[in-house]
mmCIF file of C-alpha atoms in Angstrom:
data_model
loop_
_atom_site.group_PDB
_atom_site.id
_atom_site.type_symbol
_atom_site.label_atom_id
_atom_site.label_comp_id
_atom_site.label_asym_id
_atom_site.label_seq_id
_atom_site.Cartn_x
_atom_site.Cartn_y
_atom_site.Cartn_z
ATOM 1 C CA MET E 1 -0.024 0.142 0.042
ATOM 2 C CA PHE E 2 2.756 2.479 0.936
ATOM 3 C CA GLU E 3 4.627 1.628 -2.371
ATOM 4 C CA CYS E 4 1.485 2.593 -4.336
ATOM 5 C CA ILE E 5 0.984 5.839 -2.496
ATOM 6 C CA SER E 6 4.749 6.399 -2.973
ATOM 7 C CA GLN E 7 4.569 5.812 -6.808
ATOM 8 C CA THR E 8 1.332 8.251 -6.993
ATOM 9 C CA ALA E 9 3.001 10.791 -5.213
ATOM 10 C CA ILE E 10 5.895 10.541 -7.391
ATOM 11 C CA ALA E 11 3.834 10.638 -10.580
ATOM 12 C CA LEU E 12 1.787 13.731 -9.340
ATOM 13 C CA ASP E 13 5.134 15.695 -8.646
ATOM 14 C CA ARG E 14 6.120 14.895 -12.159
ATOM 15 C CA CYS E 15 2.695 15.949 -13.667
ATOM 16 C CA THR E 16 2.822 19.129 -11.668
ATOM 17 C CA SER E 17 6.658 19.801 -12.883
ATOM 18 C CA ILE E 18 5.203 19.333 -16.466
ATOM 19 C CA LEU E 19 2.115 21.736 -15.886
ATOM 20 C CA ARG E 20 4.409 24.278 -14.485
ATOM 21 C CA LEU E 21 6.893 24.307 -17.621
ATOM 22 C CA VAL E 22 3.487 24.407 -19.895
ATOM 23 C CA LEU E 23 2.265 27.450 -17.674
ATOM 24 C CA ALA E 24 5.722 28.983 -18.018
ATOM 25 C CA GLY E 25 5.860 28.404 -21.856
ATOM 26 C CA GLU E 26 2.210 29.773 -22.127
ATOM 27 C CA MET E 27 3.184 32.982 -20.245
ATOM 28 C CA PHE E 28 6.227 33.563 -22.424
ATOM 29 C CA VAL E 29 4.240 33.341 -25.615
ATOM 30 C CA ASN E 30 1.491 35.522 -24.330
ATOM 31 C CA ARG E 31 4.065 38.268 -23.196
ATOM 32 C CA GLU E 32 5.922 37.865 -26.698
ATOM 33 C CA THR E 33 2.448 38.341 -28.473
ATOM 34 C CA ARG E 34 1.776 41.348 -26.400
ATOM 35 C CA GLY E 35 5.075 42.859 -27.432
ATOM 36 C CA VAL E 36 4.360 41.938 -31.105
ATOM 37 C CA GLU E 37 0.895 43.677 -30.801
ATOM 38 C CA GLN E 38 2.437 46.698 -29.165
ATOM 39 C CA LEU E 39 4.796 46.942 -32.041
ATOM 40 C CA GLU E 40 2.187 46.543 -34.720
ATOM 41 C CA MET E 41 0.157 49.389 -33.078
ATOM 42 C CA GLU E 42 3.233 51.597 -32.967
ATOM 43 C CA LEU E 43 3.910 50.863 -36.618
ATOM 44 C CA ASP E 44 0.259 51.633 -37.659
ATOM 45 C CA MET E 45 0.266 54.767 -35.723
ATOM 46 C CA ALA E 46 3.760 56.061 -37.211
ATOM 47 C CA ALA E 47 2.486 55.094 -40.855
ATOM 48 C CA ALA E 48 -0.887 56.988 -40.238
ATOM 49 C CA GLU E 49 1.465 59.953 -38.984
ATOM 50 C CA LEU E 50 3.556 59.796 -41.996
ATOM 51 C CA GLU E 51 0.673 59.697 -44.358
ATOM 52 C CA ARG E 52 -0.928 62.871 -42.388
ATOM 53 C CA GLN E 53 2.428 64.745 -42.840
ATOM 54 C CA GLN E 54 2.514 64.059 -46.660
ATOM 55 C CA GLN E 55 -0.957 65.149 -47.216
ATOM 56 C CA GLU E 56 -0.238 68.463 -45.464
ATOM 57 C CA ARG E 57 2.802 69.106 -47.172
ATOM 58 C CA PRO E 58 2.356 71.091 -50.298
ATOM 59 C CA ASP E 59 2.996 69.287 -53.594
ATOM 60 C CA THR E 60 6.221 70.656 -55.259
#
């Protein structure tokens, strides 16, 4: 009986370790995705500003 409980505890510990790795990976991906979304937003804003400046500039 003790052997079964011990093996179950070891298996649960391994599962917990795997789940922690998965969670850490998910957090990393989410952080990187937010970074990419931020860059895309900044690029869109810069493109809009450039377009606005070009429209305001008189044609030569």
